[in-house]
Amino acid sequence: MSHISVVVLNYNSLDLLKQCIFNLLSLSNPLEIVLIDNGSSDGSAEWIKSQTNSQLCSHTLEHNVGFAAGCNVGIRQSSGDYVLLLNTDAFPTLDSLNCLLQYLESHPYVGIVGPQLLYANGKWQRSGGAIPSLRSVLLEVLGITSLHHLLQAWSWPITGSLWRPRAVGYVDGACMLIRRSVIDEIGLLDESFFFFVEDAEFCHRAREHGWLTHYVPQSRVIHLRGG
């Protein structure tokens, strides 16, 4: 059994889907790749059915059930000790998954980890943050959070290699590695969220059960964001 099951949810992004799968197959990790098509109409379902790689298992849905529900289909079909939720526009670099896996294996109190997401040009991208609250929304309205993010983006090329893993409220669901035991304990993603916020809610629910979420900047993943 593979240590990591990668759940990839696709919706009308065939070109990116091909790049995503080929990138995963190029990595050295022994991965189980669970591919869920969310009712696409761009030929994705047909392409998926044509794939015969032994690492890949797939399921096609008749219509778009949303991000959380679609991912849950994949999680139920997966068998790894760890589950990686990965967007089709996210591309782990060579050792990024090993980095996340080793971090979880050496930090038993951490249940969820996420990498540093980067744009295709290598520039810093927001990869997580605090659980949304009245305070965080107020700071966002005042522009204080945005200024903080601008400083992070500016300093990344200079100080990024010195950044250390740290606890955060949530990590971005574009690339999020979860212990199987966390899912067994707290359940799947909340399907009342069709798209957005389900990653923050899941990390918050894990925290309520005693599991921490950590951001691990030494793991780097290219994310086209919006792809």
PDB file of C-alpha atoms in Angstrom:
ATOM      1  CA  MET A   1       0.000   0.000   0.000  1.00  0.00           C
ATOM      2  CA  SER A   2       1.294   3.459  -0.871  1.00  0.00           C
ATOM      3  CA  HIS A   3       2.022   5.767   2.021  1.00  0.00           C
ATOM      4  CA  ILE A   4       0.307   8.657   0.195  1.00  0.00           C
ATOM      5  CA  SER A   5      -2.961   8.610  -1.705  1.00  0.00           C
ATOM      6  CA  VAL A   6      -3.319  11.677  -3.928  1.00  0.00           C
ATOM      7  CA  VAL A   7      -6.900  12.769  -4.529  1.00  0.00           C
ATOM      8  CA  VAL A   8      -7.174  14.909  -7.666  1.00  0.00           C
ATOM      9  CA  LEU A   9     -10.553  16.481  -8.424  1.00  0.00           C
ATOM     10  CA  ASN A  10     -11.033  17.620 -12.009  1.00  0.00           C
ATOM     11  CA  TYR A  11     -13.677  19.861 -13.535  1.00  0.00           C
ATOM     12  CA  ASN A  12     -13.276  20.916 -17.183  1.00  0.00           C
ATOM     13  CA  SER A  13      -9.500  21.345 -16.958  1.00  0.00           C
ATOM     14  CA  LEU A  14      -8.270  18.585 -19.267  1.00  0.00           C
ATOM     15  CA  ASP A  15      -4.967  20.203 -20.275  1.00  0.00           C
ATOM     16  CA  LEU A  16      -4.037  20.941 -16.666  1.00  0.00           C
ATOM     17  CA  LEU A  17      -5.230  17.508 -15.601  1.00  0.00           C
ATOM     18  CA  LYS A  18      -2.810  15.830 -18.024  1.00  0.00           C
ATOM     19  CA  GLN A  19       0.072  17.985 -16.746  1.00  0.00           C
ATOM     20  CA  CYS A  20      -0.892  17.263 -13.139  1.00  0.00           C
ATOM     21  CA  ILE A  21      -1.017  13.478 -13.599  1.00  0.00           C
ATOM     22  CA  PHE A  22       2.185  13.317 -15.668  1.00  0.00           C
ATOM     23  CA  ASN A  23       3.953  15.414 -13.007  1.00  0.00           C
ATOM     24  CA  LEU A  24       2.780  13.077 -10.226  1.00  0.00           C
ATOM     25  CA  LEU A  25       3.938  10.028 -12.176  1.00  0.00           C
ATOM     26  CA  SER A  26       7.366  11.611 -12.595  1.00  0.00           C
ATOM     27  CA  LEU A  27       7.911  11.864  -8.835  1.00  0.00           C
ATOM     28  CA  SER A  28       9.856   9.190  -6.979  1.00  0.00           C
ATOM     29  CA  ASN A  29       7.139   8.643  -4.361  1.00  0.00           C
ATOM     30  CA  PRO A  30       5.114   5.401  -4.532  1.00  0.00           C
ATOM     31  CA  LEU A  31       1.774   7.157  -4.943  1.00  0.00           C
ATOM     32  CA  GLU A  32      -1.777   5.941  -5.248  1.00  0.00           C
ATOM     33  CA  ILE A  33      -3.501   8.499  -7.489  1.00  0.00           C
ATOM     34  CA  VAL A  34      -7.285   8.696  -7.119  1.00  0.00           C
ATOM     35  CA  LEU A  35      -8.753  10.812  -9.885  1.00  0.00           C
ATOM     36  CA  ILE A  36     -12.311  12.083  -9.658  1.00  0.00           C
ATOM     37  CA  ASP A  37     -13.974  13.842 -12.572  1.00  0.00           C
ATOM     38  CA  ASN A  38     -16.695  16.213 -11.406  1.00  0.00           C
ATOM     39  CA  GLY A  39     -19.066  15.996 -14.363  1.00  0.00           C
ATOM     40  CA  SER A  40     -16.769  17.605 -16.966  1.00  0.00           C
ATOM     41  CA  SER A  41     -17.877  18.257 -20.543  1.00  0.00           C
ATOM     42  CA  ASP A  42     -14.452  18.922 -22.131  1.00  0.00           C
ATOM     43  CA  GLY A  43     -13.397  15.340 -22.859  1.00  0.00           C
ATOM     44  CA  SER A  44     -11.811  14.783 -19.439  1.00  0.00           C
ATOM     45  CA  ALA A  45     -13.946  11.760 -18.634  1.00  0.00           C
ATOM     46  CA  GLU A  46     -12.989  10.057 -21.887  1.00  0.00           C
ATOM     47  CA  TRP A  47      -9.290  10.755 -21.348  1.00  0.00           C
ATOM     48  CA  ILE A  48      -9.474   9.451 -17.796  1.00  0.00           C
ATOM     49  CA  LYS A  49     -11.085   6.195 -18.935  1.00  0.00           C
ATOM     50  CA  SER A  50      -8.269   5.720 -21.481  1.00  0.00           C
ATOM     51  CA  GLN A  51      -5.561   5.715 -18.804  1.00  0.00           C
ATOM     52  CA  THR A  52      -4.255   2.302 -17.729  1.00  0.00           C
ATOM     53  CA  ASN A  53      -1.404   3.151 -15.344  1.00  0.00           C
ATOM     54  CA  SER A  54      -1.440   0.863 -12.310  1.00  0.00           C
ATOM     55  CA  GLN A  55      -0.945   3.813  -9.949  1.00  0.00           C
ATOM     56  CA  LEU A  56      -4.141   5.437 -11.155  1.00  0.00           C
ATOM     57  CA  CYS A  57      -7.712   4.675 -10.185  1.00  0.00           C
ATOM     58  CA  SER A  58     -10.594   6.880 -11.227  1.00  0.00           C
ATOM     59  CA  HIS A  59     -14.266   7.644 -10.868  1.00  0.00           C
ATOM     60  CA  THR A  60     -16.446   9.886 -13.025  1.00  0.00           C
ATOM     61  CA  LEU A  61     -19.433  11.740 -11.604  1.00  0.00           C
ATOM     62  CA  GLU A  62     -22.465  12.615 -13.714  1.00  0.00           C
ATOM     63  CA  HIS A  63     -22.569  16.243 -12.578  1.00  0.00           C
ATOM     64  CA  ASN A  64     -20.569  18.776 -10.580  1.00  0.00           C
ATOM     65  CA  VAL A  65     -21.188  18.036  -6.914  1.00  0.00           C
ATOM     66  CA  GLY A  66     -18.750  20.659  -5.626  1.00  0.00           C
ATOM     67  CA  PHE A  67     -15.195  20.555  -4.307  1.00  0.00           C
ATOM     68  CA  ALA A  68     -15.839  19.039  -0.882  1.00  0.00           C
ATOM     69  CA  ALA A  69     -18.240  16.332  -2.064  1.00  0.00           C
ATOM     70  CA  GLY A  70     -16.050  15.461  -5.058  1.00  0.00           C
ATOM     71  CA  CYS A  71     -12.935  15.143  -2.907  1.00  0.00           C
ATOM     72  CA  ASN A  72     -14.848  13.003  -0.431  1.00  0.00           C
ATOM     73  CA  VAL A  73     -15.603  10.491  -3.193  1.00  0.00           C
ATOM     74  CA  GLY A  74     -11.855  10.210  -3.768  1.00  0.00           C
ATOM     75  CA  ILE A  75     -10.987  10.019  -0.081  1.00  0.00           C
ATOM     76  CA  ARG A  76     -13.420   7.126   0.372  1.00  0.00           C
ATOM     77  CA  GLN A  77     -11.753   5.246  -2.493  1.00  0.00           C
ATOM     78  CA  SER A  78      -8.200   5.888  -1.254  1.00  0.00           C
ATOM     79  CA  SER A  79      -6.187   3.504   0.901  1.00  0.00           C
ATOM     80  CA  GLY A  80      -2.996   5.343   1.910  1.00  0.00           C
ATOM     81  CA  ASP A  81      -1.900   6.203   5.434  1.00  0.00           C
ATOM     82  CA  TYR A  82      -1.889   9.842   4.301  1.00  0.00           C
ATOM     83  CA  VAL A  83      -4.243  11.639   1.909  1.00  0.00           C
ATOM     84  CA  LEU A  84      -3.036  14.499  -0.275  1.00  0.00           C
ATOM     85  CA  LEU A  85      -5.692  16.802  -1.695  1.00  0.00           C
ATOM     86  CA  LEU A  86      -4.237  18.281  -4.883  1.00  0.00           C
ATOM     87  CA  ASN A  87      -5.715  20.691  -7.427  1.00  0.00           C
ATOM     88  CA  THR A  88      -5.146  20.032 -11.120  1.00  0.00           C
ATOM     89  CA  ASP A  89      -3.260  23.350 -11.329  1.00  0.00           C
ATOM     90  CA  ALA A  90      -0.821  22.403  -8.532  1.00  0.00           C
ATOM     91  CA  PHE A  91       2.510  20.750  -9.331  1.00  0.00           C
ATOM     92  CA  PRO A  92       4.668  19.368  -6.487  1.00  0.00           C
ATOM     93  CA  THR A  93       8.400  19.791  -7.045  1.00  0.00           C
ATOM     94  CA  LEU A  94      10.715  16.791  -6.833  1.00  0.00           C
ATOM     95  CA  ASP A  95      11.086  16.321  -3.053  1.00  0.00           C
ATOM     96  CA  SER A  96       8.105  18.341  -1.859  1.00  0.00           C
ATOM     97  CA  LEU A  97       5.882  15.382  -0.965  1.00  0.00           C
ATOM     98  CA  ASN A  98       8.722  13.578   0.819  1.00  0.00           C
ATOM     99  CA  CYS A  99       9.268  16.746   2.832  1.00  0.00           C
ATOM    100  CA  LEU A 100       5.621  16.898   3.931  1.00  0.00           C
ATOM    101  CA  LEU A 101       5.493  13.162   4.663  1.00  0.00           C
ATOM    102  CA  GLN A 102       8.670  13.219   6.760  1.00  0.00           C
ATOM    103  CA  TYR A 103       7.392  16.212   8.683  1.00  0.00           C
ATOM    104  CA  LEU A 104       4.173  14.436   9.652  1.00  0.00           C
ATOM    105  CA  GLU A 105       6.039  11.266  10.566  1.00  0.00           C
ATOM    106  CA  SER A 106       8.347  13.188  12.898  1.00  0.00           C
ATOM    107  CA  HIS A 107       5.611  15.372  14.458  1.00  0.00           C
ATOM    108  CA  PRO A 108       2.897  13.041  15.797  1.00  0.00           C
ATOM    109  CA  TYR A 109       0.752  15.901  17.159  1.00  0.00           C
ATOM    110  CA  VAL A 110       0.436  17.505  13.707  1.00  0.00           C
ATOM    111  CA  GLY A 111      -2.455  16.172  11.639  1.00  0.00           C
ATOM    112  CA  ILE A 112      -2.359  18.370   8.531  1.00  0.00           C
ATOM    113  CA  VAL A 113       0.485  20.048   6.643  1.00  0.00           C
ATOM    114  CA  GLY A 114       0.747  22.263   3.602  1.00  0.00           C
ATOM    115  CA  PRO A 115       3.661  23.499   1.463  1.00  0.00           C
ATOM    116  CA  GLN A 116       4.761  26.914   0.305  1.00  0.00           C
ATOM    117  CA  LEU A 117       2.757  27.574  -2.843  1.00  0.00           C
ATOM    118  CA  LEU A 118       4.560  29.487  -5.575  1.00  0.00           C
ATOM    119  CA  TYR A 119       3.437  31.048  -8.833  1.00  0.00           C
ATOM    120  CA  ALA A 120       4.918  29.651 -12.044  1.00  0.00           C
ATOM    121  CA  ASN A 121       7.571  32.393 -11.983  1.00  0.00           C
ATOM    122  CA  GLY A 122       8.683  31.331  -8.496  1.00  0.00           C
ATOM    123  CA  LYS A 123       7.063  34.229  -6.661  1.00  0.00           C
ATOM    124  CA  TRP A 124       5.520  33.752  -3.231  1.00  0.00           C
ATOM    125  CA  GLN A 125       1.844  32.845  -2.988  1.00  0.00           C
ATOM    126  CA  ARG A 126      -0.411  32.819   0.030  1.00  0.00           C
ATOM    127  CA  SER A 127      -0.508  29.226   1.297  1.00  0.00           C
ATOM    128  CA  GLY A 128      -2.757  29.382   4.355  1.00  0.00           C
ATOM    129  CA  GLY A 129      -3.477  31.614   7.294  1.00  0.00           C
ATOM    130  CA  ALA A 130      -5.703  32.200  10.278  1.00  0.00           C
ATOM    131  CA  ILE A 131      -9.168  30.732  10.545  1.00  0.00           C
ATOM    132  CA  PRO A 132     -11.605  33.455   9.375  1.00  0.00           C
ATOM    133  CA  SER A 133     -13.060  35.424  12.264  1.00  0.00           C
ATOM    134  CA  LEU A 134     -14.609  38.832  12.886  1.00  0.00           C
ATOM    135  CA  ARG A 135     -11.129  40.136  13.767  1.00  0.00           C
ATOM    136  CA  SER A 136      -9.450  38.730  10.651  1.00  0.00           C
ATOM    137  CA  VAL A 137     -12.206  40.107   8.397  1.00  0.00           C
ATOM    138  CA  LEU A 138     -11.832  43.536  10.008  1.00  0.00           C
ATOM    139  CA  LEU A 139      -8.049  43.453   9.459  1.00  0.00           C
ATOM    140  CA  GLU A 140      -8.624  42.473   5.831  1.00  0.00           C
ATOM    141  CA  VAL A 141     -11.028  45.381   5.332  1.00  0.00           C
ATOM    142  CA  LEU A 142      -8.481  47.765   6.850  1.00  0.00           C
ATOM    143  CA  GLY A 143      -5.787  46.428   4.522  1.00  0.00           C
ATOM    144  CA  ILE A 144      -3.521  45.290   7.355  1.00  0.00           C
ATOM    145  CA  THR A 145      -3.540  41.629   6.295  1.00  0.00           C
ATOM    146  CA  SER A 146      -2.893  42.589   2.679  1.00  0.00           C
ATOM    147  CA  LEU A 147       0.132  44.652   3.743  1.00  0.00           C
ATOM    148  CA  HIS A 148       1.459  41.676   5.695  1.00  0.00           C
ATOM    149  CA  HIS A 149       1.117  39.462   2.617  1.00  0.00           C
ATOM    150  CA  LEU A 150       2.897  42.057   0.469  1.00  0.00           C
ATOM    151  CA  LEU A 151       5.808  42.046   2.921  1.00  0.00           C
ATOM    152  CA  GLN A 152       5.928  38.243   2.824  1.00  0.00           C
ATOM    153  CA  ALA A 153       5.933  38.234  -0.979  1.00  0.00           C
ATOM    154  CA  TRP A 154       8.675  40.876  -1.082  1.00  0.00           C
ATOM    155  CA  SER A 155      10.900  39.125   1.450  1.00  0.00           C
ATOM    156  CA  TRP A 156      10.499  35.575   0.075  1.00  0.00           C
ATOM    157  CA  PRO A 157      13.400  35.697  -2.451  1.00  0.00           C
ATOM    158  CA  ILE A 158      15.717  37.049   0.265  1.00  0.00           C
ATOM    159  CA  THR A 159      14.657  35.267   3.437  1.00  0.00           C
ATOM    160  CA  GLY A 160      12.457  32.408   2.194  1.00  0.00           C
ATOM    161  CA  SER A 161      15.172  29.798   2.672  1.00  0.00           C
ATOM    162  CA  LEU A 162      15.371  30.803   6.343  1.00  0.00           C
ATOM    163  CA  TRP A 163      11.669  30.446   7.088  1.00  0.00           C
ATOM    164  CA  ARG A 164      10.726  27.677   9.499  1.00  0.00           C
ATOM    165  CA  PRO A 165       7.642  25.448   9.761  1.00  0.00           C
ATOM    166  CA  ARG A 166       4.997  26.875  12.028  1.00  0.00           C
ATOM    167  CA  ALA A 167       1.466  26.298  13.257  1.00  0.00           C
ATOM    168  CA  VAL A 168      -1.276  28.028  11.253  1.00  0.00           C
ATOM    169  CA  GLY A 169      -5.047  28.072  11.352  1.00  0.00           C
ATOM    170  CA  TYR A 170      -5.344  26.361   7.986  1.00  0.00           C
ATOM    171  CA  VAL A 171      -3.376  25.494   4.848  1.00  0.00           C
ATOM    172  CA  ASP A 172      -4.650  25.954   1.305  1.00  0.00           C
ATOM    173  CA  GLY A 173      -6.684  23.028  -0.015  1.00  0.00           C
ATOM    174  CA  ALA A 174      -4.828  23.252  -3.348  1.00  0.00           C
ATOM    175  CA  CYS A 175      -2.204  21.003  -1.724  1.00  0.00           C
ATOM    176  CA  MET A 176      -2.949  19.659   1.732  1.00  0.00           C
ATOM    177  CA  LEU A 177      -1.563  16.440   3.254  1.00  0.00           C
ATOM    178  CA  ILE A 178      -3.756  14.837   5.923  1.00  0.00           C
ATOM    179  CA  ARG A 179      -3.186  11.896   8.250  1.00  0.00           C
ATOM    180  CA  ARG A 180      -5.660   9.092   7.656  1.00  0.00           C
ATOM    181  CA  SER A 181      -6.218   8.929  11.405  1.00  0.00           C
ATOM    182  CA  VAL A 182      -7.437  12.541  11.385  1.00  0.00           C
ATOM    183  CA  ILE A 183     -10.056  11.710   8.745  1.00  0.00           C
ATOM    184  CA  ASP A 184     -11.076   8.585  10.676  1.00  0.00           C
ATOM    185  CA  GLU A 185     -11.536  10.699  13.808  1.00  0.00           C
ATOM    186  CA  ILE A 186     -13.223  13.875  12.558  1.00  0.00           C
ATOM    187  CA  GLY A 187     -14.852  12.785   9.308  1.00  0.00           C
ATOM    188  CA  LEU A 188     -14.650  14.040   5.729  1.00  0.00           C
ATOM    189  CA  LEU A 189     -14.828  17.529   4.251  1.00  0.00           C
ATOM    190  CA  ASP A 190     -18.043  19.415   5.026  1.00  0.00           C
ATOM    191  CA  GLU A 191     -20.204  19.070   1.912  1.00  0.00           C
ATOM    192  CA  SER A 192     -22.389  22.021   2.863  1.00  0.00           C
ATOM    193  CA  PHE A 193     -19.557  24.104   1.360  1.00  0.00           C
ATOM    194  CA  PHE A 194     -19.764  23.799  -2.440  1.00  0.00           C
ATOM    195  CA  PHE A 195     -16.488  25.618  -3.157  1.00  0.00           C
ATOM    196  CA  PHE A 196     -14.100  27.620  -0.908  1.00  0.00           C
ATOM    197  CA  VAL A 197     -13.722  27.620   2.903  1.00  0.00           C
ATOM    198  CA  GLU A 198     -13.944  23.815   3.222  1.00  0.00           C
ATOM    199  CA  ASP A 199     -10.161  23.633   3.786  1.00  0.00           C
ATOM    200  CA  ALA A 200     -10.287  26.157   6.635  1.00  0.00           C
ATOM    201  CA  GLU A 201     -13.306  24.450   8.194  1.00  0.00           C
ATOM    202  CA  PHE A 202     -11.609  21.047   8.065  1.00  0.00           C
ATOM    203  CA  CYS A 203      -8.433  22.359   9.715  1.00  0.00           C
ATOM    204  CA  HIS A 204     -10.530  24.141  12.358  1.00  0.00           C
ATOM    205  CA  ARG A 205     -12.455  20.952  13.102  1.00  0.00           C
ATOM    206  CA  ALA A 206      -9.183  19.032  13.383  1.00  0.00           C
ATOM    207  CA  ARG A 207      -7.891  21.626  15.869  1.00  0.00           C
ATOM    208  CA  GLU A 208     -11.002  21.151  17.995  1.00  0.00           C
ATOM    209  CA  HIS A 209     -10.037  17.473  18.230  1.00  0.00           C
ATOM    210  CA  GLY A 210      -6.460  18.251  19.260  1.00  0.00           C
ATOM    211  CA  TRP A 211      -4.736  18.045  15.849  1.00  0.00           C
ATOM    212  CA  LEU A 212      -2.458  20.888  14.729  1.00  0.00           C
ATOM    213  CA  THR A 213      -2.026  22.230  11.206  1.00  0.00           C
ATOM    214  CA  HIS A 214       1.476  23.294  10.145  1.00  0.00           C
ATOM    215  CA  TYR A 215       2.837  25.243   7.194  1.00  0.00           C
ATOM    216  CA  VAL A 216       6.102  23.708   5.917  1.00  0.00           C
ATOM    217  CA  PRO A 217       7.907  26.185   3.606  1.00  0.00           C
ATOM    218  CA  GLN A 218      10.716  23.758   2.749  1.00  0.00           C
ATOM    219  CA  SER A 219       8.136  21.903   0.644  1.00  0.00           C
ATOM    220  CA  ARG A 220       7.398  23.924  -2.485  1.00  0.00           C
ATOM    221  CA  VAL A 221       4.583  23.449  -4.957  1.00  0.00           C
ATOM    222  CA  ILE A 222       3.899  25.413  -8.119  1.00  0.00           C
ATOM    223  CA  HIS A 223       0.286  26.566  -8.114  1.00  0.00           C
ATOM    224  CA  LEU A 224      -1.225  28.413 -11.054  1.00  0.00           C
ATOM    225  CA  ARG A 225      -4.148  29.555  -8.852  1.00  0.00           C
ATOM    226  CA  GLY A 226      -7.409  29.819 -10.709  1.00  0.00           C
ATOM    227  CA  GLY A 227      -6.309  27.326 -13.345  1.00  0.00           C
TER     228      GLY A 227
END
